[in-house]
Short mmCIF file of N, CA, C and O in Angstrom, two decimals:
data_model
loop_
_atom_site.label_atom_id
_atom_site.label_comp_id
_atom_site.label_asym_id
_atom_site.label_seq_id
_atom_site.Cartn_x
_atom_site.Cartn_y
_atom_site.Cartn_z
N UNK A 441 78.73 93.12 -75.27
CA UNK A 441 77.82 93.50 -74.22
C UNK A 441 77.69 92.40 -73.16
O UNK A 441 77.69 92.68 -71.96
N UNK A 442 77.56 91.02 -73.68
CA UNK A 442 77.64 90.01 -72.67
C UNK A 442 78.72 90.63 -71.96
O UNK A 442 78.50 91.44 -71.06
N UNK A 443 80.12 90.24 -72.37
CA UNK A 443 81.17 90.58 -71.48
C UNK A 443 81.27 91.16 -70.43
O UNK A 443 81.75 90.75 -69.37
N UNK A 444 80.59 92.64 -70.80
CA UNK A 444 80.63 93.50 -69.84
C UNK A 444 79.81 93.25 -68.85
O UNK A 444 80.00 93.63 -67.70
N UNK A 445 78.56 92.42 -69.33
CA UNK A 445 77.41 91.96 -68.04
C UNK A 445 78.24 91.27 -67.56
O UNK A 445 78.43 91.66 -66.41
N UNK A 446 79.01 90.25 -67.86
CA UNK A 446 79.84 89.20 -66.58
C UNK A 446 80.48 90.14 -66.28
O UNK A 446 80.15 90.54 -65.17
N UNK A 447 81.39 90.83 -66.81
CA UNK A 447 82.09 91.56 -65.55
C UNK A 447 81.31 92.45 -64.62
O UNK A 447 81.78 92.79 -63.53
N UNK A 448 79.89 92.90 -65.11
CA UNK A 448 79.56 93.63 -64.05
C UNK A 448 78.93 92.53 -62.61
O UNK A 448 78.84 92.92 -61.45
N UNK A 449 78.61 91.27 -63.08
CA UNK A 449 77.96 90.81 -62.56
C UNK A 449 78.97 90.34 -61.26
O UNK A 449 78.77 90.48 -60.05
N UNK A 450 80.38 89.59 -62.11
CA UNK A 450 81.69 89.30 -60.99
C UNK A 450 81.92 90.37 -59.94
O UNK A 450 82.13 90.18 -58.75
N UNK A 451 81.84 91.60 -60.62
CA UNK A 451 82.40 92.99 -59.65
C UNK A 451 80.79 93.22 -58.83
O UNK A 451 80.21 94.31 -58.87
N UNK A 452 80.27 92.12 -58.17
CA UNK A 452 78.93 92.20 -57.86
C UNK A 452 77.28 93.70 -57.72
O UNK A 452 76.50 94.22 -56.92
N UNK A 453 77.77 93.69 -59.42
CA UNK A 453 76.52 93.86 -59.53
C UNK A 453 75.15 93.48 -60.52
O UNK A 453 74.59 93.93 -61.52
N UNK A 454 75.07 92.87 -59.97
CA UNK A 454 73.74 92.15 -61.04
C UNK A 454 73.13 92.88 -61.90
O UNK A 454 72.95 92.80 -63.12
N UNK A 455 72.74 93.83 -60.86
CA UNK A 455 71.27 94.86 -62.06
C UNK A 455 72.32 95.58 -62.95
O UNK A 455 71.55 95.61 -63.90
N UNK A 456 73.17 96.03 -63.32
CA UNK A 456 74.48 96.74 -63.52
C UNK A 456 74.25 95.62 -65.16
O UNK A 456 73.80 96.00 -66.24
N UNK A 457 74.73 94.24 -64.78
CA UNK A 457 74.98 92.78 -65.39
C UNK A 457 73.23 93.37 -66.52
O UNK A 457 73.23 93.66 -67.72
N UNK A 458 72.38 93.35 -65.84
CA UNK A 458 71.13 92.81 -66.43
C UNK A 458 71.51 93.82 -67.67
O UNK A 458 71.65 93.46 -68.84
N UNK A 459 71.65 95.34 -67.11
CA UNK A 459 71.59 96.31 -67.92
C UNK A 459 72.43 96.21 -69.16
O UNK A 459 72.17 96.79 -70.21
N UNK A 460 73.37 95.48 -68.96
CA UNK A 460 74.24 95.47 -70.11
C UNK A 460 74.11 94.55 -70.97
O UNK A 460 74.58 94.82 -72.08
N UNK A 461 73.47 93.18 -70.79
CA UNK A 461 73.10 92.05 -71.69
C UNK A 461 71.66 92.48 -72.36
O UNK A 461 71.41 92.11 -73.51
N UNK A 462 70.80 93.21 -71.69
CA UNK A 462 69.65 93.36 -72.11
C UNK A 462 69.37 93.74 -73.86
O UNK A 462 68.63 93.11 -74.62
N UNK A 463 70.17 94.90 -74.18
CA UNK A 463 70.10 95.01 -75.94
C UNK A 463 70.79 94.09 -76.80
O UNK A 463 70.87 94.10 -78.03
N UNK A 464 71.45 92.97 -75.65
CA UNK A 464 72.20 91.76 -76.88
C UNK A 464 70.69 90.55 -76.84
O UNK A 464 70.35 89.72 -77.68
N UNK A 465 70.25 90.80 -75.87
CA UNK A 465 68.74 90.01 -75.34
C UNK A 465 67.77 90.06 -76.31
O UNK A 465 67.04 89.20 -76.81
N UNK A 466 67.93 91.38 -76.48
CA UNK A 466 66.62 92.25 -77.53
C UNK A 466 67.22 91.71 -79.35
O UNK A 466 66.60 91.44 -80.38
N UNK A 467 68.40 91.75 -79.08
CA UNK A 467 69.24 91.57 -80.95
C UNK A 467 69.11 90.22 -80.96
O UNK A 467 69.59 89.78 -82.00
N UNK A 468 68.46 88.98 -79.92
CA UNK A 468 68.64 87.67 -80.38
C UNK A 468 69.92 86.61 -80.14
O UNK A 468 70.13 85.57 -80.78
N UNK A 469 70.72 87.19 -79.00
CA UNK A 469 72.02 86.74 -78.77
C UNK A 469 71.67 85.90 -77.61
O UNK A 469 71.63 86.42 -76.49
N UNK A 470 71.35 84.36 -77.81
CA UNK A 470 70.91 83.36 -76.86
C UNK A 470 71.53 83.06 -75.40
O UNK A 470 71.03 82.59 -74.38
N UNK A 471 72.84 83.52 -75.72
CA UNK A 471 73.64 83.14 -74.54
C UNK A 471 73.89 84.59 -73.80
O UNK A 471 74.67 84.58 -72.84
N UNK A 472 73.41 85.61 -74.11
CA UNK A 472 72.76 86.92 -73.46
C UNK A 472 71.23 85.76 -72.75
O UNK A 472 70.74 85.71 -71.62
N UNK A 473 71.09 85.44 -73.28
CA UNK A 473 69.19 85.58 -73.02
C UNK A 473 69.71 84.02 -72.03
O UNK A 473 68.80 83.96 -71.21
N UNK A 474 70.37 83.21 -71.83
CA UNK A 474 71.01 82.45 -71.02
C UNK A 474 70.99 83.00 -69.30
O UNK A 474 70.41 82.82 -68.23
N UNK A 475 72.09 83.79 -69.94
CA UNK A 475 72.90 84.47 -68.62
C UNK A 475 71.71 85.42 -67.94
O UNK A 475 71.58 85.26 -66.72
N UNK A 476 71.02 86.18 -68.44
CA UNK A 476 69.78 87.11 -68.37
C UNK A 476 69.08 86.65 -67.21
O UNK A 476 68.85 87.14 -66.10
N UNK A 477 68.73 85.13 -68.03
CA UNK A 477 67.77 84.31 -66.88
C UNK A 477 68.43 83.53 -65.79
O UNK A 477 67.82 83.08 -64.82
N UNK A 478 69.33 83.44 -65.94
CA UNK A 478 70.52 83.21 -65.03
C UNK A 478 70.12 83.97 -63.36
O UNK A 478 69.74 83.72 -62.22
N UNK A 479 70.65 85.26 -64.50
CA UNK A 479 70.70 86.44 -63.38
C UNK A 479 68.45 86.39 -62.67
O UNK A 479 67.75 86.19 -61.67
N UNK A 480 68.41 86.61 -63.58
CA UNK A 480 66.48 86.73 -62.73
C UNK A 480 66.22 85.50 -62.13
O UNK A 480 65.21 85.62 -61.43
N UNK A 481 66.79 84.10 -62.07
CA UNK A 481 66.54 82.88 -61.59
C UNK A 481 67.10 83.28 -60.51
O UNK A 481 66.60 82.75 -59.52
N UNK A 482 68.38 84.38 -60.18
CA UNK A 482 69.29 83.92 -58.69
C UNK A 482 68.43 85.21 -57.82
O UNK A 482 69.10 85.85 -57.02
N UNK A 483 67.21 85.52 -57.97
CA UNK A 483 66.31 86.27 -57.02
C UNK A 483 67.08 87.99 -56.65
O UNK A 483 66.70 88.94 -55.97
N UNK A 484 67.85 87.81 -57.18
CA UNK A 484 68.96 89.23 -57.21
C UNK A 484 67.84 90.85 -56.90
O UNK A 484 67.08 91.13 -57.82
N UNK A 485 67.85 91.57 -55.93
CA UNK A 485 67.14 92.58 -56.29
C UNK A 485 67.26 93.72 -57.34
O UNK A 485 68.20 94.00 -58.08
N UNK A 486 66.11 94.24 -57.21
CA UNK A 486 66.22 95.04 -58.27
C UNK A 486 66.25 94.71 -60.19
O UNK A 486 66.56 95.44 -61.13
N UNK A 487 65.87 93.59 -60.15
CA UNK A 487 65.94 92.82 -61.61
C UNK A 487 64.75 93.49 -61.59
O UNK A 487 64.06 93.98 -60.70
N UNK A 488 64.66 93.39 -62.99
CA UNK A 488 63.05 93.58 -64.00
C UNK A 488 62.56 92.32 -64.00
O UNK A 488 61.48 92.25 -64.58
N UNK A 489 62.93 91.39 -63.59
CA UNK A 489 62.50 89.74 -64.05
C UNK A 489 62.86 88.74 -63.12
O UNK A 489 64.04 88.58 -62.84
N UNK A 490 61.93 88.00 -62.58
CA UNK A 490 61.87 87.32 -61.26
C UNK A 490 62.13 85.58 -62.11
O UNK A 490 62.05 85.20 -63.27
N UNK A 491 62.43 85.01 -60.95
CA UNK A 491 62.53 83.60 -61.53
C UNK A 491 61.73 83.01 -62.23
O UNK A 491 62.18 82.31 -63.14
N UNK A 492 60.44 83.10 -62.05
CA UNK A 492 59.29 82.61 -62.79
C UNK A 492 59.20 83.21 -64.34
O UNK A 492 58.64 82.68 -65.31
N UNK A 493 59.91 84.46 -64.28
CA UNK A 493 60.20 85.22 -65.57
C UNK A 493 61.39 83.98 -66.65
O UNK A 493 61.43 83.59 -67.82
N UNK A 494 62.19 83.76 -65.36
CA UNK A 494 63.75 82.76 -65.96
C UNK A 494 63.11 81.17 -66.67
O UNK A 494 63.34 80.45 -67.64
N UNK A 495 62.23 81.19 -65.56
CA UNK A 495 61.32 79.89 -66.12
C UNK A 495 61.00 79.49 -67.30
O UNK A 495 61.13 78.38 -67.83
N UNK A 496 60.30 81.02 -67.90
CA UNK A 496 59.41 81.38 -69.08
C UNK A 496 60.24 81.16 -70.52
O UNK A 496 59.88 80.73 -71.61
N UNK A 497 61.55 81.68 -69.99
CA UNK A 497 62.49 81.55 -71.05
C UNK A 497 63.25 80.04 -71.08
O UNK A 497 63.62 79.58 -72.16
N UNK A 498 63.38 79.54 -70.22
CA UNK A 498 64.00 78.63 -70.62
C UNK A 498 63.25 77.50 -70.93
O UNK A 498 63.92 76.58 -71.40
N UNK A 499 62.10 77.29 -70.80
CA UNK A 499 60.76 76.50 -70.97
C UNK A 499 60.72 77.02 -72.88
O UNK A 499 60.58 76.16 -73.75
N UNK A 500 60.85 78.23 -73.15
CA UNK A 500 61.23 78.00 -74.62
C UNK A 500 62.24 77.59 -75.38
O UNK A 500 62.25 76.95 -76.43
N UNK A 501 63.36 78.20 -74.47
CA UNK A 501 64.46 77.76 -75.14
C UNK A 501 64.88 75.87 -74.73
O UNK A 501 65.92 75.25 -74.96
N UNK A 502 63.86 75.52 -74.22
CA UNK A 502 63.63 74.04 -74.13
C UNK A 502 63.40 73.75 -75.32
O UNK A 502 64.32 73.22 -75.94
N UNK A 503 62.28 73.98 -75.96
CA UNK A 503 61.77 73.56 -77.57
C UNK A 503 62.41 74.03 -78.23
O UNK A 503 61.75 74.30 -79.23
N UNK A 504 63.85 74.48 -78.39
CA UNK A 504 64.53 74.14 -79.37
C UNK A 504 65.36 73.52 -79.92
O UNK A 504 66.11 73.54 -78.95
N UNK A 505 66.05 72.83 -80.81
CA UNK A 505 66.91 71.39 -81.09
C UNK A 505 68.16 71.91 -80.40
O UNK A 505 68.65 71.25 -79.48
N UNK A 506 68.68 73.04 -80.80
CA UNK A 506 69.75 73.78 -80.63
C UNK A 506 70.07 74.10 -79.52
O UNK A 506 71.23 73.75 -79.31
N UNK A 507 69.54 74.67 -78.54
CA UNK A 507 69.71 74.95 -77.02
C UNK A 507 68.74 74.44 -76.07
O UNK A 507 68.56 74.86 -74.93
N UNK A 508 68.15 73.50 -76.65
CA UNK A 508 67.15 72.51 -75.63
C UNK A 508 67.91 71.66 -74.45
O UNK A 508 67.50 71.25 -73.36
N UNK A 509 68.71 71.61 -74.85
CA UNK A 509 69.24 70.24 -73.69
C UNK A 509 69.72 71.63 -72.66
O UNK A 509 69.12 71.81 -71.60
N UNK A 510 70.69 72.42 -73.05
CA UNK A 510 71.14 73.42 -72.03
C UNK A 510 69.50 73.69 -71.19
O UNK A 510 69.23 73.22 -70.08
N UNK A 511 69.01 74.15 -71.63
CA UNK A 511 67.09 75.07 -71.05
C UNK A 511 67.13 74.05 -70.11
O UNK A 511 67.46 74.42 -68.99
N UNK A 512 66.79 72.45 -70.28
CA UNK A 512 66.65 71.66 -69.85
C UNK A 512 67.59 71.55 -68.55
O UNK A 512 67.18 71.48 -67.39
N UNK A 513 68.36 71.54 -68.80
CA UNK A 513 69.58 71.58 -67.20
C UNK A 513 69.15 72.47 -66.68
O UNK A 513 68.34 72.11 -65.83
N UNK A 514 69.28 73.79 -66.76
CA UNK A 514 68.66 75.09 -65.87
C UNK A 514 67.76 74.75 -65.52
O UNK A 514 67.78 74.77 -64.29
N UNK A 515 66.38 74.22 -66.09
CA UNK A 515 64.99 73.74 -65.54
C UNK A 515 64.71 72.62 -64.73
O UNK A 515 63.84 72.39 -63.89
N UNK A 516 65.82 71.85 -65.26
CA UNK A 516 65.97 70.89 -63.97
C UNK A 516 66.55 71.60 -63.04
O UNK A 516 66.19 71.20 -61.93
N UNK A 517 67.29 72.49 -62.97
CA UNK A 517 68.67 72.74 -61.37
C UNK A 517 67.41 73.58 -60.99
O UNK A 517 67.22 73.25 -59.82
N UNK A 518 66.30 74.61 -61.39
CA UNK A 518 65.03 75.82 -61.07
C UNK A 518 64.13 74.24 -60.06
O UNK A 518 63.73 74.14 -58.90
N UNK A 519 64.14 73.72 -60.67
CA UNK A 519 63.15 72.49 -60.28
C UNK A 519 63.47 72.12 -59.07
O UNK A 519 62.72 72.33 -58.12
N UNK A 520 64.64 71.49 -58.96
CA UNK A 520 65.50 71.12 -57.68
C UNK A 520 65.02 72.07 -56.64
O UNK A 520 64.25 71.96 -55.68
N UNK A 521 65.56 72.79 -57.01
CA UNK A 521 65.57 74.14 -56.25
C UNK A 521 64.45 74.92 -55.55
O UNK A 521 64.72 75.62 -54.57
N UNK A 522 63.58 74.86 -55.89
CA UNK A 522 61.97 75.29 -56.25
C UNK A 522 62.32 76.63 -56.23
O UNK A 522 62.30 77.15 -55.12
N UNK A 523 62.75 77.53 -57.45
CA UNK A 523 63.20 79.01 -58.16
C UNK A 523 62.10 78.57 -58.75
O UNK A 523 61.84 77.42 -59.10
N UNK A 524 61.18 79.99 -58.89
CA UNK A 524 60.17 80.53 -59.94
C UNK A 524 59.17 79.48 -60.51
O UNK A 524 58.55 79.72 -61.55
N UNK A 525 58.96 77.73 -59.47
CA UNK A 525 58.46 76.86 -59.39
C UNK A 525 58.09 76.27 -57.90
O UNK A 525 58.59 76.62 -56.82
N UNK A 526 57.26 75.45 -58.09
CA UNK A 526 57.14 74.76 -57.12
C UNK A 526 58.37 73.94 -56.92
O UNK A 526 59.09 73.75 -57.91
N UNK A 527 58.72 73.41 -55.73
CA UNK A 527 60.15 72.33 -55.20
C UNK A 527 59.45 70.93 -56.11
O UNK A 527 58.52 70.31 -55.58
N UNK A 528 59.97 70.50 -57.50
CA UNK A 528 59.39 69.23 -58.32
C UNK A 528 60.84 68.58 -58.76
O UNK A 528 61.59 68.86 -59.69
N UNK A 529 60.94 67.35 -57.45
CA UNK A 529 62.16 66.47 -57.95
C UNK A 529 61.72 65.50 -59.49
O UNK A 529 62.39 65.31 -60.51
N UNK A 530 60.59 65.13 -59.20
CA UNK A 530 60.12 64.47 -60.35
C UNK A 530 60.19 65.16 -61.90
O UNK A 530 60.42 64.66 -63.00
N UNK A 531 59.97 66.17 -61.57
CA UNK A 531 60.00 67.10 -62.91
C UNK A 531 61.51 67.57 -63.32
O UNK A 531 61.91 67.97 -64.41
N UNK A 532 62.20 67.39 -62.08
CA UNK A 532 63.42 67.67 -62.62
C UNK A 532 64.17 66.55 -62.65
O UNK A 532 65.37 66.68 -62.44
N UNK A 533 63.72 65.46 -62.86
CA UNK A 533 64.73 64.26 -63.40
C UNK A 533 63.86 64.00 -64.72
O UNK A 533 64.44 63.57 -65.72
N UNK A 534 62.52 64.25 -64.74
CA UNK A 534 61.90 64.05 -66.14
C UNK A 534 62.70 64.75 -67.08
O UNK A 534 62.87 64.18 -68.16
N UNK A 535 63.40 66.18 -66.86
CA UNK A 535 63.83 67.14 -67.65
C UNK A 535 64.80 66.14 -68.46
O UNK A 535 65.49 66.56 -69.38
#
């Protein structure tokens, strides 16, 4: 199901993308739930889930040993960026 979300997402369509990662999202497949927030971080219309949504997730998948450091890069690059945050350089070199 990932798969098919990147390919829908390359053949540009995002919401297409969302639709297809979403039940690997729901089964616990992290790098679905990665790409997911990926997609709701890049402001894409028509998502169910806005950046501040992308935030939410990767702010958890921060606290974990296992995919913490990845969360952490995304939350720093959201930070940079000011996606689904305020613009916080400080917070994103703390990351």
């Amino acid at each position: 199901m990932v798969y098919r979300g990147m390919l829908a997402w390359m053949d540009g369509s995002p919401r297409r993308a969302a639709d297809w990662v979403s039940p690997a999202v729901t089964a616990g497949d992290v790098n679905a739930t990665f790409f997911l927030a990926k997609l709701w971080a890049g402001g894409y219309e028509g998502m169910s889930g806005t950046a501040k949504d992308a935030v939410s997730i990767y702010e958890e998948l921060a606290k974990t040993k296992e995919h913490g450091a990845r969360a952490r890069r995304e939350l720093a690059s959201l930070a940079m960026a000011g996606k689904g945050m305020e613009k916080d350089l400080d917070r994103a070199r703390s990351l």
